[in-house]
XYZ file of N, CA and C in Angstrom:
198
model
N 21.911 -5.121 -25.015
C 20.692 -5.528 -25.565
C 19.739 -4.890 -25.888
N 19.514 -3.723 -24.879
C 18.457 -2.885 -24.919
C 18.951 -1.549 -25.127
N 18.008 -0.548 -25.852
C 18.404 0.757 -25.878
C 17.673 1.598 -24.919
N 18.275 1.988 -23.914
C 17.594 2.617 -22.812
C 16.950 3.874 -23.310
N 17.406 4.568 -24.295
C 16.612 5.749 -24.799
C 15.262 5.590 -25.106
N 14.987 4.435 -25.551
C 13.334 4.070 -26.071
C 12.551 3.774 -24.624
N 12.940 3.620 -23.487
C 12.037 3.478 -22.379
C 11.264 4.719 -22.077
N 11.867 5.967 -22.180
C 10.810 7.104 -22.071
C 9.837 7.212 -22.892
N 10.176 6.990 -24.306
C 9.179 6.855 -25.337
C 8.043 5.824 -24.936
N 8.315 4.894 -24.516
C 7.549 3.627 -24.207
C 6.517 4.059 -22.903
N 7.327 4.326 -21.944
C 6.583 4.419 -20.453
C 6.091 5.897 -20.010
N 6.828 6.848 -21.000
C 6.256 8.180 -20.359
C 6.805 8.458 -19.087
N 5.786 8.976 -18.015
C 6.558 9.451 -16.764
C 6.834 8.301 -15.898
N 6.417 7.177 -16.362
C 6.795 6.113 -15.596
C 8.229 5.225 -15.808
N 8.897 6.007 -16.837
C 10.167 5.351 -17.274
C 11.204 4.935 -16.273
N 11.277 5.423 -15.269
C 12.329 5.038 -14.200
C 11.849 3.709 -13.603
N 10.459 3.379 -13.486
C 10.058 2.163 -12.996
C 10.378 1.064 -13.873
N 10.108 1.330 -15.218
C 10.219 0.523 -16.216
C 11.743 0.112 -16.549
N 12.405 1.204 -16.349
C 13.830 0.992 -16.630
C 14.468 0.047 -15.578
N 14.034 0.184 -14.238
C 14.624 -0.729 -12.997
C 14.000 -2.138 -13.543
N 12.655 -2.111 -14.043
C 12.148 -3.375 -14.007
C 12.746 -4.406 -15.191
N 13.172 -3.459 -16.400
C 13.724 -4.272 -17.574
C 15.159 -4.541 -17.176
N 15.838 -3.953 -16.495
C 17.261 -4.241 -16.005
C 17.115 -5.448 -15.389
N 16.265 -5.447 -14.094
C 16.204 -6.796 -13.432
C 15.865 -8.000 -14.246
N 14.833 -7.695 -15.385
C 14.613 -8.731 -16.084
C 15.860 -9.321 -16.839
N 16.481 -8.588 -17.409
C 18.002 -8.929 -18.176
C 18.804 -9.323 -17.413
N 19.015 -9.093 -16.143
C 20.079 -9.476 -15.278
C 19.782 -10.984 -14.674
N 18.664 -11.419 -14.985
C 18.256 -12.865 -14.451
C 18.368 -13.674 -15.642
N 18.651 -15.060 -15.400
C 18.894 -16.145 -16.176
C 17.498 -17.075 -16.117
N 16.802 -17.360 -16.920
C 15.635 -18.291 -16.770
C 14.493 -17.215 -16.833
N 13.297 -17.906 -16.597
C 12.259 -17.209 -16.361
C 11.895 -16.358 -15.180
N 11.388 -15.291 -15.339
C 11.010 -14.147 -14.486
C 9.675 -14.254 -13.828
N 9.632 -14.689 -12.626
C 8.113 -14.780 -12.008
C 7.676 -13.744 -11.161
N 6.546 -13.270 -11.381
C 6.208 -11.945 -10.656
C 4.602 -12.325 -10.463
N 4.066 -11.608 -9.240
C 2.658 -11.650 -9.013
C 2.083 -10.168 -8.815
N 0.961 -10.027 -9.314
C 0.246 -8.494 -9.205
C -1.020 -8.978 -8.525
N -0.990 -8.881 -7.031
C -2.385 -9.056 -6.536
C -3.372 -8.249 -7.111
N -3.300 -7.041 -7.251
C -4.459 -6.187 -7.621
C -4.982 -6.475 -8.912
N -4.118 -6.895 -9.867
C -4.340 -7.619 -11.207
C -5.389 -8.913 -11.129
N -4.687 -9.729 -10.039
C -5.372 -10.938 -9.712
C -6.831 -10.669 -9.301
N -7.101 -9.776 -8.414
C -8.446 -9.462 -7.693
C -9.319 -8.822 -8.706
N -8.774 -7.719 -9.351
C -9.721 -6.737 -10.310
C -9.629 -7.150 -11.665
N -8.700 -7.878 -12.158
C -8.637 -8.356 -13.555
C -9.918 -8.778 -14.115
N -10.663 -9.900 -13.610
C -11.873 -10.340 -13.863
C -12.780 -9.283 -13.865
N -13.070 -8.416 -12.955
C -13.986 -7.312 -13.100
C -13.750 -6.117 -14.039
N -12.599 -5.911 -14.374
C -12.204 -5.290 -15.706
C -12.711 -5.875 -16.846
N -12.345 -7.002 -16.909
C -12.907 -7.743 -18.230
C -14.324 -7.727 -18.496
N -14.998 -7.924 -17.434
C -16.453 -7.981 -17.483
C -16.930 -6.407 -17.767
N -16.321 -5.454 -17.247
C -16.820 -4.248 -17.661
C -16.425 -3.712 -18.908
N -15.416 -4.345 -19.524
C -14.909 -3.996 -20.800
C -15.609 -4.889 -22.020
N -16.321 -5.945 -21.599
C -17.120 -6.658 -22.734
C -16.484 -7.897 -22.860
N -15.282 -8.226 -22.309
C -14.811 -9.616 -22.512
C -15.300 -10.627 -21.569
N -16.600 -10.726 -21.991
C -17.635 -11.780 -21.083
C -16.918 -13.028 -20.938
N -16.393 -13.699 -21.763
C -15.765 -15.102 -21.930
C -14.733 -15.243 -20.736
N -13.910 -13.944 -20.548
C -12.947 -14.062 -19.618
C -13.501 -13.950 -18.013
N -14.534 -13.066 -18.094
C -15.082 -12.789 -16.935
C -15.870 -14.283 -16.397
N -16.664 -14.695 -17.257
C -17.517 -15.804 -16.946
C -16.694 -16.953 -16.638
N -15.456 -17.144 -17.417
C -14.342 -18.362 -17.114
C -14.049 -18.262 -15.808
N -13.608 -17.007 -15.435
C -13.379 -16.832 -13.962
C -14.182 -17.170 -12.771
N -15.410 -16.649 -13.284
C -16.634 -16.749 -12.288
C -16.904 -18.158 -12.110
N -16.978 -18.950 -13.106
C -17.259 -20.500 -13.154
C -16.119 -21.151 -12.401
N -14.893 -20.766 -12.644
C -13.610 -21.534 -12.156
C -13.775 -21.233 -10.492
N -13.951 -20.235 -10.044
C -14.018 -19.606 -8.673
C -15.426 -20.360 -7.922
N -16.281 -20.318 -8.570
C -17.582 -20.919 -8.051
C -17.578 -22.503 -7.849
N -16.705 -23.031 -8.790
C -16.576 -24.599 -8.966
C -15.814 -25.050 -7.960
N -14.808 -24.379 -7.457
C -13.770 -24.894 -6.380
C -14.367 -25.190 -5.347
């Protein structure tokens, strides 16, 4: 299904990590669920710093509202 020779072109020096990740995704049936805690914590800060104000303020409103 996948041409493994394209992974190094896509991922560069992280090719081995992505090859394992893509193989794990292909070996499963149904949706693949994962959670990245660093992205969950720092994602809204990154969005605010990059000018994605709506994403940042949506998260800020959601967390303060709860």
